[in-house]
Amino acid sequence: MDWNLSVASEEIIAVRLTQTEKESGKERTHHATYWYDATDANTAYSTELLDGQEELVTLNELVKEALADEEHVRASALHPIVRLYDSIGFNPDGDLVVEFDQGQVAPEDEGRISVVIDKQEAAPLLSEFGERAQTAAATVASDVQLADAPQESQKDSAEKPAPGAIPVVQDGDPDCSTAESKCIALTFDDGPGKRTSELLDALDEYEAKATFFVTGEEPLREYPEVVQREYAEGHELANHTMVHPDLTTVSRAEVKNELTTLNALVRRDTGYTMNLMRPPYGASDDTVSEVSEEMGLAQIMWSIDTYDWRDRDPDKVAKRVMKDAEPGSIVLMHDIHGSTIDAVPTILEKLDEKGYTMVTVSQLLGETEPGESYRDGHPDSDEK
Ligand code: ZN
């Protein structure tokens, strides 16, 4: 790990970290720029140079345009999330500079990818802090004394999240505590798979949210960009372990390792810390519950099993959902099966016709208790 100061003024400093990571014999270099504002003693993510999520979405579009002619860049890898936009700065002319890690949006041998957004074009996107940072970046000082920080950080604790940190539960979400709201949670395990992006398109069409119980090893390693898209589009990410063992048959240390590693990988790819898990096969015991509790993870089971892994028949899968759907249901499906992907448009259409709102598990259940097990979110029901 190495660092340098990319901006140093009396008011603002920016530290750019360069991190080299070796994984499975491959070396990758990451860059991240963290900001500090001495006027209020606050640190900031790079995305806080921007005024809000909308501005980050616009920046993401500008970046896509700027990279459109670069054949090796994968447009599907560009999402307005904090983890991808973790290194933003300014050149001395005041243009906005965005950089992506090696391998993040293009093949590894292309190295680091950077985009310069013209000062004029960037101007409407900046936050008040971003404007001051832009000015500070233009002033080259060789000997800087950082202004004294005020005694206490003045950061408002109720402050909105940094752009690109997508909250799973937001103001204005449907209130699922009453039966009238007809909330239902569709959940997809074991993915992502090769057709998960089609599923995301279908969800998008109905403005439906879902929860993805992601599995480590191959799915996550093979489709990190799909997980990033799931996160960027407001779906919930949840932990379904690294290698999908029956957790009741492995040691406590292994349970912990399975959950910790996946949490870390998803955090690395998205910046998001998951707080729900589903034990493979729904198999849990006291050890699994205790470890989940320690890690801040609630255990999410289901109330409707579609048996989509057994019956690879879209009609059967859709019928099973519709037969048992009621407000508060948690539906179990697997996005690694093509037949399930084919069933989803029908399921969404029918649920929509019946007035259901498709929500994430956290939107359905509200605040959950780590370690506790939930099988549905039926309103007015006392049982868990
Ligand atoms: Zn599973």
GROMACS .gro file of C-alpha atoms and ligand atoms in nm:
model
  385
    1MET     CA    1   0.000   0.000   0.000
    2ASP     CA    2   0.126   0.346  -0.086
    3TRP     CA    3  -0.016   0.696  -0.062
    4ASN     CA    4   0.034   1.049  -0.183
    5LEU     CA    5  -0.140   1.381  -0.129
    6SER     CA    6  -0.324   1.476  -0.444
    7VAL     CA    7  -0.453   1.800  -0.293
    8ALA     CA    8  -0.295   1.990  -0.007
    9SER     CA    9  -0.423   2.327   0.099
   10GLU     CA   10  -0.490   2.493   0.431
   11GLU     CA   11  -0.850   2.391   0.409
   12ILE     CA   12  -0.864   2.067   0.218
   13ILE     CA   13  -0.644   1.767   0.170
   14ALA     CA   14  -0.693   1.460  -0.046
   15VAL     CA   15  -0.507   1.137   0.019
   16ARG     CA   16  -0.480   0.900  -0.274
   17LEU     CA   17  -0.416   0.542  -0.174
   18THR     CA   18  -0.263   0.293  -0.411
   19GLN     CA   19  -0.321  -0.061  -0.304
   20THR     CA   20  -0.187  -0.373  -0.466
   21GLU     CA   21  -0.371  -0.691  -0.391
   22LYS     CA   22  -0.283  -1.044  -0.482
   23GLU     CA   23  -0.566  -1.286  -0.525
   24SER     CA   24  -0.539  -1.635  -0.672
   25GLY     CA   25  -0.194  -1.547  -0.803
   26LYS     CA   26  -0.320  -1.235  -0.983
   27GLU     CA   27  -0.202  -0.890  -0.890
   28ARG     CA   28  -0.439  -0.594  -0.910
   29THR     CA   29  -0.384  -0.231  -0.832
   30HIS     CA   30  -0.660  -0.027  -0.672
   31HIS     CA   31  -0.682   0.349  -0.623
   32ALA     CA   32  -0.901   0.534  -0.378
   33THR     CA   33  -0.903   0.903  -0.290
   34TYR     CA   34  -1.024   1.017   0.051
   35TRP     CA   35  -1.091   1.380   0.131
   36TYR     CA   36  -1.059   1.586   0.446
   37ASP     CA   37  -1.217   1.923   0.515
   38ALA     CA   38  -1.033   2.110   0.792
   39THR     CA   39  -1.307   2.372   0.825
   40ASP     CA   40  -1.540   2.122   0.987
   41ALA     CA   41  -1.297   1.834   1.061
   42ASN     CA   42  -1.491   1.594   0.838
   43THR     CA   43  -1.365   1.322   0.611
   44ALA     CA   44  -1.545   1.255   0.284
   45TYR     CA   45  -1.568   0.988   0.019
   46SER     CA   46  -1.485   1.095  -0.334
   47THR     CA   47  -1.854   1.085  -0.426
   48GLU     CA   48  -1.920   1.361  -0.172
   49LEU     CA   49  -1.756   1.600  -0.416
   50LEU     CA   50  -2.089   1.561  -0.594
   51ASP     CA   51  -2.415   1.711  -0.482
   52GLY     CA   52  -2.617   1.389  -0.457
   53GLN     CA   53  -2.713   1.054  -0.607
   54GLU     CA   54  -2.873   1.219  -0.910
   55GLU     CA   55  -2.546   1.398  -0.987
   56LEU     CA   56  -2.356   1.069  -0.954
   57VAL     CA   57  -2.599   0.907  -1.199
   58THR     CA   58  -2.530   1.196  -1.442
   59LEU     CA   59  -2.155   1.158  -1.394
   60ASN     CA   60  -2.187   0.785  -1.462
   61GLU     CA   61  -2.364   0.869  -1.792
   62LEU     CA   62  -2.093   1.121  -1.886
   63VAL     CA   63  -1.827   0.861  -1.814
   64LYS     CA   64  -2.011   0.604  -2.027
   65GLU     CA   65  -2.021   0.856  -2.314
   66ALA     CA   66  -1.654   0.940  -2.273
   67LEU     CA   67  -1.558   0.572  -2.281
   68ALA     CA   68  -1.805   0.469  -2.553
   69ASP     CA   69  -1.534   0.447  -2.819
   70GLU     CA   70  -1.299   0.245  -2.603
   71GLU     CA   71  -1.369  -0.105  -2.722
   72HIS     CA   72  -1.216  -0.278  -2.423
   73VAL     CA   73  -1.428  -0.092  -2.167
   74ARG     CA   74  -1.737  -0.279  -2.049
   75ALA     CA   75  -2.027  -0.031  -2.024
   76SER     CA   76  -2.211  -0.296  -1.819
   77ALA     CA   77  -1.950  -0.246  -1.546
   78LEU     CA   78  -2.031   0.122  -1.495
   79HIS     CA   79  -2.277   0.182  -1.212
   80PRO     CA   80  -2.331   0.489  -0.993
   81ILE     CA   81  -2.206   0.329  -0.671
   82VAL     CA   82  -1.954   0.453  -0.420
   83ARG     CA   83  -1.717   0.161  -0.470
   84LEU     CA   84  -1.666   0.233  -0.841
   85TYR     CA   85  -1.643   0.608  -0.793
   86ASP     CA   86  -1.403   0.592  -0.501
   87SER     CA   87  -1.127   0.791  -0.667
   88ILE     CA   88  -1.239   1.129  -0.798
   89GLY     CA   89  -1.028   1.442  -0.806
   90PHE     CA   90  -0.943   1.747  -1.014
   91ASN     CA   91  -0.657   1.836  -1.244
   92PRO     CA   92  -0.495   2.182  -1.202
   93ASP     CA   93  -0.733   2.324  -1.466
   94GLY     CA   94  -1.027   2.226  -1.248
   95ASP     CA   95  -1.152   1.945  -1.471
   96LEU     CA   96  -1.300   1.650  -1.286
   97VAL     CA   97  -1.091   1.333  -1.306
   98VAL     CA   98  -1.239   0.990  -1.238
   99GLU     CA   99  -1.021   0.683  -1.220
  100PHE     CA  100  -1.110   0.315  -1.213
  101ASP     CA  101  -0.905   0.032  -1.075
  102GLN     CA  102  -0.718  -0.210  -1.289
  103GLY     CA  103  -0.963  -0.478  -1.407
  104GLN     CA  104  -1.266  -0.290  -1.276
  105VAL     CA  105  -1.420  -0.172  -1.603
  106ALA     CA  106  -1.180  -0.317  -1.860
  107PRO     CA  107  -0.951  -0.619  -1.886
  108GLU     CA  108  -0.666  -0.616  -1.634
  109ASP     CA  109  -0.395  -0.566  -1.896
  110GLU     CA  110  -0.549  -0.230  -1.987
  111GLY     CA  111  -0.434  -0.108  -1.646
  112ARG     CA  112  -0.594   0.191  -1.478
  113ILE     CA  113  -0.871   0.365  -1.674
  114SER     CA  114  -0.929   0.737  -1.622
  115VAL     CA  115  -1.178   0.988  -1.759
  116VAL     CA  116  -1.153   1.366  -1.761
  117ILE     CA  117  -1.481   1.558  -1.746
  118ASP     CA  118  -1.450   1.917  -1.859
  119LYS     CA  119  -1.476   2.182  -1.586
  120GLN     CA  120  -1.790   2.338  -1.739
  121GLU     CA  121  -1.962   2.005  -1.771
  122ALA     CA  122  -1.870   1.904  -1.418
  123ALA     CA  123  -1.968   2.235  -1.256
  124PRO     CA  124  -2.341   2.164  -1.210
  125LEU     CA  125  -2.263   1.828  -1.049
  126LEU     CA  126  -2.048   1.955  -0.764
  127SER     CA  127  -2.144   1.993  -0.401
  128GLU     CA  128  -2.040   2.300  -0.209
  129PHE     CA  129  -1.749   2.092  -0.076
  130GLY     CA  130  -1.666   1.982  -0.431
  131GLU     CA  131  -1.644   2.344  -0.543
  132ARG     CA  132  -1.399   2.427  -0.265
  133ALA     CA  133  -1.199   2.111  -0.342
  134GLN     CA  134  -1.181   2.214  -0.706
  135THR     CA  135  -1.036   2.553  -0.608
  136ALA     CA  136  -0.793   2.390  -0.366
  137ALA     CA  137  -0.674   2.148  -0.635
  138ALA     CA  138  -0.583   2.438  -0.864
  139THR     CA  139  -0.357   2.599  -0.607
  140VAL     CA  140  -0.019   2.434  -0.593
  141ALA     CA  141   0.136   2.490  -0.254
  142SER     CA  142   0.466   2.345  -0.150
  143ASP     CA  143   0.453   2.424   0.217
  144VAL     CA  144   0.113   2.395   0.369
  145GLN     CA  145  -0.005   2.434   0.724
  146LEU     CA  146  -0.341   2.272   0.771
  147ALA     CA  147  -0.584   2.502   0.951
  148ASP     CA  148  -0.670   2.406   1.307
  149ALA     CA  149  -0.972   2.184   1.319
  150PRO     CA  150  -1.268   2.288   1.529
  151GLN     CA  151  -1.296   2.094   1.854
  152GLU     CA  152  -1.570   1.866   1.738
  153SER     CA  153  -1.674   1.738   1.405
  154GLN     CA  154  -1.973   1.937   1.290
  155LYS     CA  155  -2.107   1.655   1.083
  156ASP     CA  156  -2.478   1.630   1.130
  157SER     CA  157  -2.549   1.276   1.245
  158ALA     CA  158  -2.878   1.264   1.055
  159GLU     CA  159  -2.696   1.355   0.737
  160LYS     CA  160  -2.790   1.186   0.412
  161PRO     CA  161  -2.567   0.901   0.293
  162ALA     CA  162  -2.280   0.970   0.054
  163PRO     CA  163  -2.378   0.959  -0.314
  164GLY     CA  164  -2.331   0.603  -0.436
  165ALA     CA  165  -2.407   0.448  -0.097
  166ILE     CA  166  -2.752   0.317  -0.186
  167PRO     CA  167  -2.980   0.274   0.116
  168VAL     CA  168  -3.190  -0.044   0.108
  169VAL     CA  169  -3.461   0.122   0.314
  170GLN     CA  170  -3.550   0.481   0.232
  171ASP     CA  171  -3.803   0.743   0.323
  172GLY     CA  172  -4.105   0.704   0.102
  173ASP     CA  173  -4.085   0.322   0.095
  174PRO     CA  174  -4.420   0.143   0.115
  175ASP     CA  175  -4.540   0.078   0.468
  176CYS     CA  176  -4.554  -0.301   0.481
  177SER     CA  177  -4.692  -0.322   0.835
  178THR     CA  178  -5.053  -0.319   0.715
  179ALA     CA  179  -5.222  -0.579   0.496
  180GLU     CA  180  -5.356  -0.306   0.265
  181SER     CA  181  -5.006  -0.235   0.136
  182LYS     CA  182  -4.985  -0.593   0.000
  183CYS     CA  183  -4.607  -0.619   0.021
  184ILE     CA  184  -4.436  -0.934  -0.100
  185ALA     CA  185  -4.064  -1.016  -0.105
  186LEU     CA  186  -3.921  -1.210  -0.397
  187THR     CA  187  -3.585  -1.364  -0.308
  188PHE     CA  188  -3.330  -1.526  -0.536
  189ASP     CA  189  -3.059  -1.760  -0.407
  190ASP     CA  190  -2.730  -1.903  -0.532
  191GLY     CA  191  -2.660  -1.636  -0.795
  192PRO     CA  192  -2.577  -1.435  -0.980
  193GLY     CA  193  -2.614  -1.657  -1.283
  194LYS     CA  194  -2.563  -1.591  -1.648
  195ARG     CA  195  -2.921  -1.465  -1.703
  196THR     CA  196  -2.957  -1.259  -1.385
  197SER     CA  197  -2.931  -0.935  -1.585
  198GLU     CA  198  -3.247  -1.033  -1.778
  199LEU     CA  199  -3.418  -1.080  -1.443
  200LEU     CA  200  -3.302  -0.731  -1.342
  201ASP     CA  201  -3.450  -0.589  -1.663
  202ALA     CA  202  -3.785  -0.753  -1.581
  203LEU     CA  203  -3.783  -0.622  -1.222
  204ASP     CA  204  -3.701  -0.277  -1.354
  205GLU     CA  205  -4.000  -0.284  -1.586
  206TYR     CA  206  -4.234  -0.328  -1.288
  207GLU     CA  207  -4.033  -0.107  -1.054
  208ALA     CA  208  -4.010  -0.421  -0.841
  209LYS     CA  209  -3.741  -0.470  -0.579
  210ALA     CA  210  -3.601  -0.809  -0.484
  211THR     CA  211  -3.345  -0.961  -0.250
  212PHE     CA  212  -3.047  -1.152  -0.382
  213PHE     CA  213  -2.891  -1.412  -0.153
  214VAL     CA  214  -2.555  -1.411  -0.322
  215THR     CA  215  -2.313  -1.702  -0.318
  216GLY     CA  216  -1.936  -1.650  -0.316
  217GLU     CA  217  -1.691  -1.860  -0.511
  218GLU     CA  218  -1.802  -1.883  -0.871
  219PRO     CA  219  -2.118  -1.669  -0.894
  220LEU     CA  220  -1.974  -1.362  -0.727
  221ARG     CA  221  -1.629  -1.400  -0.879
  222GLU     CA  222  -1.772  -1.453  -1.222
  223TYR     CA  223  -2.038  -1.179  -1.216
  224PRO     CA  224  -1.923  -0.902  -0.981
  225GLU     CA  225  -2.073  -0.646  -1.220
  226VAL     CA  226  -2.416  -0.804  -1.187
  227VAL     CA  227  -2.394  -0.779  -0.808
  228GLN     CA  228  -2.295  -0.414  -0.849
  229ARG     CA  229  -2.596  -0.359  -1.072
  230GLU     CA  230  -2.828  -0.529  -0.822
  231TYR     CA  231  -2.698  -0.291  -0.558
  232ALA     CA  232  -2.709   0.016  -0.783
  233GLU     CA  233  -3.074  -0.053  -0.871
  234GLY     CA  234  -3.188  -0.065  -0.510
  235HIS     CA  235  -3.222  -0.440  -0.464
  236GLU     CA  236  -3.104  -0.593  -0.141
  237LEU     CA  237  -2.788  -0.803  -0.123
  238ALA     CA  238  -2.776  -1.076   0.137
  239ASN     CA  239  -2.536  -1.348   0.242
  240HIS     CA  240  -2.579  -1.707   0.121
  241THR     CA  241  -2.223  -1.820   0.213
  242MET     CA  242  -1.912  -1.874   0.002
  243VAL     CA  243  -1.937  -2.241  -0.100
  244HIS     CA  244  -2.294  -2.324   0.006
  245PRO     CA  245  -2.235  -2.589   0.273
  246ASP     CA  246  -2.495  -2.722   0.514
  247LEU     CA  247  -2.382  -2.498   0.798
  248THR     CA  248  -2.509  -2.741   1.063
  249THR     CA  249  -2.245  -2.994   0.956
  250VAL     CA  250  -1.937  -2.772   0.969
  251SER     CA  251  -1.735  -2.624   1.257
  252ARG     CA  252  -1.816  -2.294   1.419
  253ALA     CA  253  -1.498  -2.146   1.270
  254GLU     CA  254  -1.609  -2.255   0.928
  255VAL     CA  255  -1.956  -2.102   0.970
  256LYS     CA  256  -1.786  -1.778   1.062
  257ASN     CA  257  -1.543  -1.798   0.775
  258GLU     CA  258  -1.819  -1.868   0.521
  259LEU     CA  259  -2.019  -1.563   0.628
  260THR     CA  260  -1.728  -1.325   0.694
  261THR     CA  261  -1.555  -1.387   0.362
  262LEU     CA  262  -1.868  -1.328   0.157
  263ASN     CA  263  -1.954  -1.015   0.352
  264ALA     CA  264  -1.602  -0.883   0.283
  265LEU     CA  265  -1.617  -0.963  -0.089
  266VAL     CA  266  -1.953  -0.796  -0.139
  267ARG     CA  267  -1.830  -0.498   0.056
  268ARG     CA  268  -1.521  -0.480  -0.161
  269ASP     CA  269  -1.728  -0.487  -0.480
  270THR     CA  270  -2.010  -0.255  -0.372
  271GLY     CA  271  -1.920  -0.077  -0.048
  272TYR     CA  272  -2.232  -0.233   0.108
  273THR     CA  273  -2.235  -0.426   0.434
  274MET     CA  274  -2.503  -0.695   0.427
  275ASN     CA  275  -2.721  -0.754   0.731
  276LEU     CA  276  -2.927  -1.052   0.623
  277MET     CA  277  -2.825  -1.411   0.558
  278ARG     CA  278  -2.997  -1.730   0.449
  279PRO     CA  279  -2.835  -2.057   0.550
  280PRO     CA  280  -2.807  -2.297   0.255
  281TYR     CA  281  -3.099  -2.548   0.252
  282GLY     CA  282  -3.251  -2.339   0.532
  283ALA     CA  283  -3.041  -2.552   0.769
  284SER     CA  284  -2.964  -2.369   1.090
  285ASP     CA  285  -2.884  -2.451   1.453
  286ASP     CA  286  -2.770  -2.271   1.768
  287THR     CA  287  -2.415  -2.223   1.638
  288VAL     CA  288  -2.535  -2.073   1.312
  289SER     CA  289  -2.771  -1.845   1.504
  290GLU     CA  290  -2.498  -1.734   1.744
  291VAL     CA  291  -2.245  -1.661   1.471
  292SER     CA  292  -2.510  -1.474   1.271
  293GLU     CA  293  -2.592  -1.269   1.575
  294GLU     CA  294  -2.225  -1.185   1.635
  295MET     CA  295  -2.196  -1.071   1.275
  296GLY     CA  296  -2.512  -0.861   1.279
  297LEU     CA  297  -2.695  -1.090   1.035
  298ALA     CA  298  -3.062  -1.184   1.066
  299GLN     CA  299  -3.158  -1.526   0.928
  300ILE     CA  300  -3.415  -1.513   0.650
  301MET     CA  301  -3.612  -1.826   0.562
  302TRP     CA  302  -3.920  -1.828   0.334
  303SER     CA  303  -4.293  -1.891   0.339
  304ILE     CA  304  -4.338  -1.992  -0.026
  305ASP     CA  305  -4.110  -2.254  -0.176
  306THR     CA  306  -4.138  -2.261  -0.555
  307TYR     CA  307  -3.929  -2.580  -0.591
  308ASP     CA  308  -3.784  -2.409  -0.898
  309TRP     CA  309  -3.460  -2.608  -0.859
  310ARG     CA  310  -3.655  -2.933  -0.903
  311ASP     CA  311  -3.925  -2.839  -1.153
  312ARG     CA  312  -3.755  -2.649  -1.431
  313ASP     CA  313  -4.092  -2.539  -1.562
  314PRO     CA  314  -4.177  -2.165  -1.570
  315ASP     CA  315  -4.554  -2.233  -1.557
  316LYS     CA  316  -4.531  -2.450  -1.246
  317VAL     CA  317  -4.302  -2.201  -1.073
  318ALA     CA  318  -4.532  -1.906  -1.149
  319LYS     CA  319  -4.841  -2.101  -1.041
  320ARG     CA  320  -4.687  -2.196  -0.708
  321VAL     CA  321  -4.612  -1.832  -0.632
  322MET     CA  322  -4.963  -1.720  -0.725
  323LYS     CA  323  -5.136  -2.002  -0.538
  324ASP     CA  324  -4.988  -1.906  -0.201
  325ALA     CA  325  -4.910  -1.537  -0.239
  326GLU     CA  326  -5.041  -1.321   0.043
  327PRO     CA  327  -4.929  -0.994   0.199
  328GLY     CA  328  -4.601  -1.055   0.381
  329SER     CA  329  -4.494  -1.365   0.189
  330ILE     CA  330  -4.126  -1.435   0.133
  331VAL     CA  331  -4.083  -1.630  -0.192
  332LEU     CA  332  -3.786  -1.859  -0.249
  333MET     CA  333  -3.643  -1.883  -0.602
  334HIS     CA  334  -3.302  -1.935  -0.764
  335ASP     CA  335  -3.172  -1.702  -1.034
  336ILE     CA  336  -2.925  -1.961  -1.164
  337HIS     CA  337  -3.203  -2.149  -1.346
  338GLY     CA  338  -3.319  -2.029  -1.688
  339SER     CA  339  -3.669  -2.162  -1.617
  340THR     CA  340  -3.692  -1.931  -1.315
  341ILE     CA  341  -3.581  -1.630  -1.519
  342ASP     CA  342  -3.852  -1.724  -1.771
  343ALA     CA  343  -4.112  -1.746  -1.493
  344VAL     CA  344  -4.041  -1.405  -1.343
  345PRO     CA  345  -4.213  -1.180  -1.602
  346THR     CA  346  -4.538  -1.379  -1.552
  347ILE     CA  347  -4.502  -1.366  -1.173
  348LEU     CA  348  -4.444  -0.991  -1.181
  349GLU     CA  349  -4.735  -0.931  -1.415
  350LYS     CA  350  -4.978  -1.133  -1.204
  351LEU     CA  351  -4.865  -0.993  -0.870
  352ASP     CA  352  -4.888  -0.645  -1.016
  353GLU     CA  353  -5.243  -0.714  -1.140
  354LYS     CA  354  -5.341  -0.823  -0.791
  355GLY     CA  355  -5.206  -0.502  -0.646
  356TYR     CA  356  -4.893  -0.636  -0.481
  357THR     CA  357  -4.584  -0.424  -0.419
  358MET     CA  358  -4.263  -0.619  -0.466
  359VAL     CA  359  -4.021  -0.511  -0.195
  360THR     CA  360  -3.687  -0.614  -0.047
  361VAL     CA  361  -3.679  -0.829   0.265
  362SER     CA  362  -3.565  -0.532   0.475
  363GLN     CA  363  -3.847  -0.319   0.340
  364LEU     CA  364  -4.091  -0.600   0.425
  365LEU     CA  365  -3.965  -0.677   0.774
  366GLY     CA  366  -3.843  -0.337   0.885
  367GLU     CA  367  -3.561  -0.356   1.135
  368THR     CA  368  -3.450  -0.713   1.199
  369GLU     CA  369  -3.279  -0.866   1.499
  370PRO     CA  370  -2.934  -1.020   1.429
  371GLY     CA  371  -2.935  -1.399   1.482
  372GLU     CA  372  -3.316  -1.409   1.483
  373SER     CA  373  -3.492  -1.620   1.220
  374TYR     CA  374  -3.776  -1.487   1.000
  375ARG     CA  375  -3.996  -1.677   0.760
  376ASP     CA  376  -4.245  -1.411   0.658
  377GLY     CA  377  -4.357  -1.060   0.727
  378HIS     CA  378  -4.729  -1.113   0.756
  379PRO     CA  379  -4.882  -0.793   0.891
  380ASP     CA  380  -5.070  -0.824   1.222
  381SER     CA  381  -4.916  -1.166   1.285
  382ASP     CA  382  -4.731  -1.231   1.609
  383GLU     CA  383  -4.537  -1.534   1.497
  384LYS     CA  384  -4.196  -1.484   1.345
  385ZN      ZN  385  -2.892  -2.205  -0.191
   0.00000   0.00000   0.00000
